[in-house]
Amino acid sequence: MNQLANKIVLVTGASSGIGAVYADRFAKRGHDLVLVARDLTRMEALAERLRRETGVAVDVLQADLTDAGELAQVEERLRADTRIGILINNAGASVASSFIDQSPDEVAKIISLNITALTRLANAVASRFVKAGDGAIINISSVVGLAPEFGLTVYGATKAFVLFLSQGLHLELGPKGVYVQAVLPASTRTEVWERSGWDMNALPPLMEVDELVDAALVGFDRRETVTIPSLPDADQWKTFDAARQTMIPNFNQVHAAARYRLASKPHTRQLQ
């Protein structure tokens, strides 16, 4: 990734939590930054600290990525600013209620931020990265996208989308010099829990956000396509992914599988 050493890093959801720590870590690596979030006050405070401590240049771009006009401004920045070489798609949201208790507007907002905004930002920068022959996109997914048993149906579905998108972009853009990484955090101590309405006292132990990001950056430096910081045994993911790939040749069949064919002739009524 030496060709990215002098590139600017654009981080969404940068005012707190995972996004703020990513900003801190890349600043300490010497990267200039563009911070994107809704909370201007907190972003400016973070930017001032990072300028003072690391000497990097930090630009602040206030935007609500669920607002079409404000999202378009961030897209344009990604298209036009050729100094930006790393996109961290971190902004995301959830709601602490079951699917049947979520309003249509709540569902739409989760999808708008977790899927639509993330995909549009990746799309905005991908062509330029391909033309340059370098660049990196880090998409923050979640282990919930692999586990419907956790019960976060809409949130998990959006994070499954992010994982699939990242894997697809890896196959499409990787050969053209663009690195794509999906990071799948488990439960991490960030403000998203309280903002989503969760009772913090009822939650299981959480990973600290600094540890999560530092582990994810080890995966970044190794150019992992999928990084799961909380997974102790990497072979479990490899086995899971290998099983998926084993099925692929069997998907494209011209006949239904034998187990779906009727084993006997239809019953006929006996004439009296």
Short mmCIF file of C-alpha atoms in Angstrom, two decimals, residues 1 4 7-29 31-37 43 46 50 61 63 65 71 74-75 77-78 83-92 113-115 117-126 128-129 135-141 159 162 165-166 169 178-185 209 212-214 216-221:
data_model
loop_
_atom_site.label_atom_id
_atom_site.label_comp_id
_atom_site.label_asym_id
_atom_site.label_seq_id
_atom_site.Cartn_x
_atom_site.Cartn_y
_atom_site.Cartn_z
CA MET A 1 0.00 0.00 0.00
CA LEU A 4 -1.33 5.29 -0.67
CA LYS A 7 -3.19 10.02 0.14
CA ILE A 8 -5.99 11.76 2.03
CA VAL A 9 -8.39 9.55 3.99
CA LEU A 10 -12.11 10.39 3.98
CA VAL A 11 -13.96 8.98 6.99
CA THR A 12 -17.74 8.96 7.39
CA GLY A 13 -19.33 8.85 10.81
CA ALA A 14 -16.14 10.53 12.01
CA SER A 15 -17.41 12.51 15.01
CA SER A 16 -17.20 9.61 17.48
CA GLY A 17 -16.69 5.88 17.93
CA ILE A 18 -15.12 3.77 15.22
CA GLY A 19 -14.88 6.66 12.74
CA ALA A 20 -13.09 8.96 15.21
CA VAL A 21 -10.56 6.25 16.09
CA TYR A 22 -9.90 5.51 12.41
CA ALA A 23 -9.27 9.24 11.93
CA ASP A 24 -6.86 9.24 14.87
CA ARG A 25 -4.94 6.19 13.61
CA PHE A 26 -4.58 7.39 10.03
CA ALA A 27 -3.54 10.85 11.24
CA LYS A 28 -0.81 9.20 13.31
CA ARG A 29 0.28 7.40 10.13
CA HIS A 31 -2.40 10.97 6.39
CA ASP A 32 -4.36 14.18 5.88
CA LEU A 33 -8.06 13.71 6.53
CA VAL A 34 -11.56 14.66 5.48
CA LEU A 35 -14.01 14.07 8.31
CA VAL A 36 -17.69 13.62 7.48
CA ALA A 37 -20.53 13.51 10.02
CA MET A 43 -15.72 16.97 14.39
CA LEU A 46 -11.37 16.15 16.88
CA LEU A 50 -5.37 15.82 15.41
CA LEU A 61 -17.43 18.35 6.03
CA ALA A 63 -23.30 16.16 6.18
CA LEU A 65 -25.83 11.11 4.60
CA LEU A 71 -24.88 13.07 0.34
CA VAL A 74 -19.77 14.21 -0.33
CA GLU A 75 -20.00 12.20 -3.55
CA ARG A 77 -15.84 15.66 -3.14
CA LEU A 78 -14.85 12.02 -3.69
CA ARG A 83 -5.82 13.52 -3.36
CA ILE A 84 -8.35 11.27 -1.59
CA GLY A 85 -7.05 7.71 -1.87
CA ILE A 86 -8.80 5.92 1.00
CA LEU A 87 -12.55 5.89 1.73
CA ILE A 88 -13.72 4.59 5.10
CA ASN A 89 -17.45 3.89 4.87
CA ASN A 90 -18.20 3.81 8.58
CA ALA A 91 -21.44 5.76 9.11
CA GLY A 92 -24.30 3.48 10.15
CA LEU A 113 -27.62 5.19 5.68
CA ASN A 114 -26.28 1.64 5.91
CA ILE A 115 -26.85 0.67 2.27
CA ALA A 117 -25.22 6.13 1.23
CA LEU A 118 -22.41 3.60 1.61
CA THR A 119 -22.93 2.25 -1.90
CA ARG A 120 -23.20 5.66 -3.52
CA LEU A 121 -19.98 6.84 -1.87
CA ALA A 122 -18.12 3.72 -2.99
CA ASN A 123 -19.53 4.20 -6.48
CA ALA A 124 -18.50 7.85 -6.50
CA VAL A 125 -14.85 7.03 -5.92
CA ALA A 126 -14.40 3.63 -7.59
CA ARG A 128 -11.35 7.34 -10.21
CA PHE A 129 -9.48 4.71 -8.17
CA GLY A 135 -6.97 3.33 -3.81
CA ALA A 136 -8.67 1.59 -0.92
CA ILE A 137 -12.26 1.27 0.28
CA ILE A 138 -12.92 0.12 3.84
CA ASN A 139 -16.55 -0.82 4.45
CA ILE A 140 -17.69 -1.34 8.04
CA SER A 141 -20.03 -4.33 8.08
CA LYS A 159 -24.65 -5.43 7.04
CA VAL A 162 -22.18 -4.50 2.94
CA LEU A 165 -20.86 -5.65 -1.80
CA SER A 166 -17.31 -5.64 -0.47
CA LEU A 169 -16.00 -5.14 -5.33
CA VAL A 178 -8.07 -1.13 -5.82
CA TYR A 179 -8.08 -2.76 -2.38
CA VAL A 180 -11.49 -3.38 -0.75
CA GLN A 181 -11.82 -4.52 2.85
CA ALA A 182 -14.95 -5.48 4.80
CA VAL A 183 -14.55 -5.12 8.56
CA LEU A 184 -17.01 -7.11 10.68
CA PRO A 185 -17.05 -5.84 14.26
CA VAL A 209 -13.31 0.66 20.02
CA LEU A 212 -11.38 -3.01 17.29
CA VAL A 213 -9.85 -0.42 14.97
CA ASP A 214 -6.26 -1.43 15.70
CA ALA A 216 -8.93 -3.96 11.70
CA LEU A 217 -5.86 -2.01 10.61
CA VAL A 218 -3.71 -5.11 10.99
CA GLY A 219 -6.10 -6.73 8.52
CA PHE A 220 -5.85 -3.64 6.32
CA ASP A 221 -2.06 -3.83 6.26
#
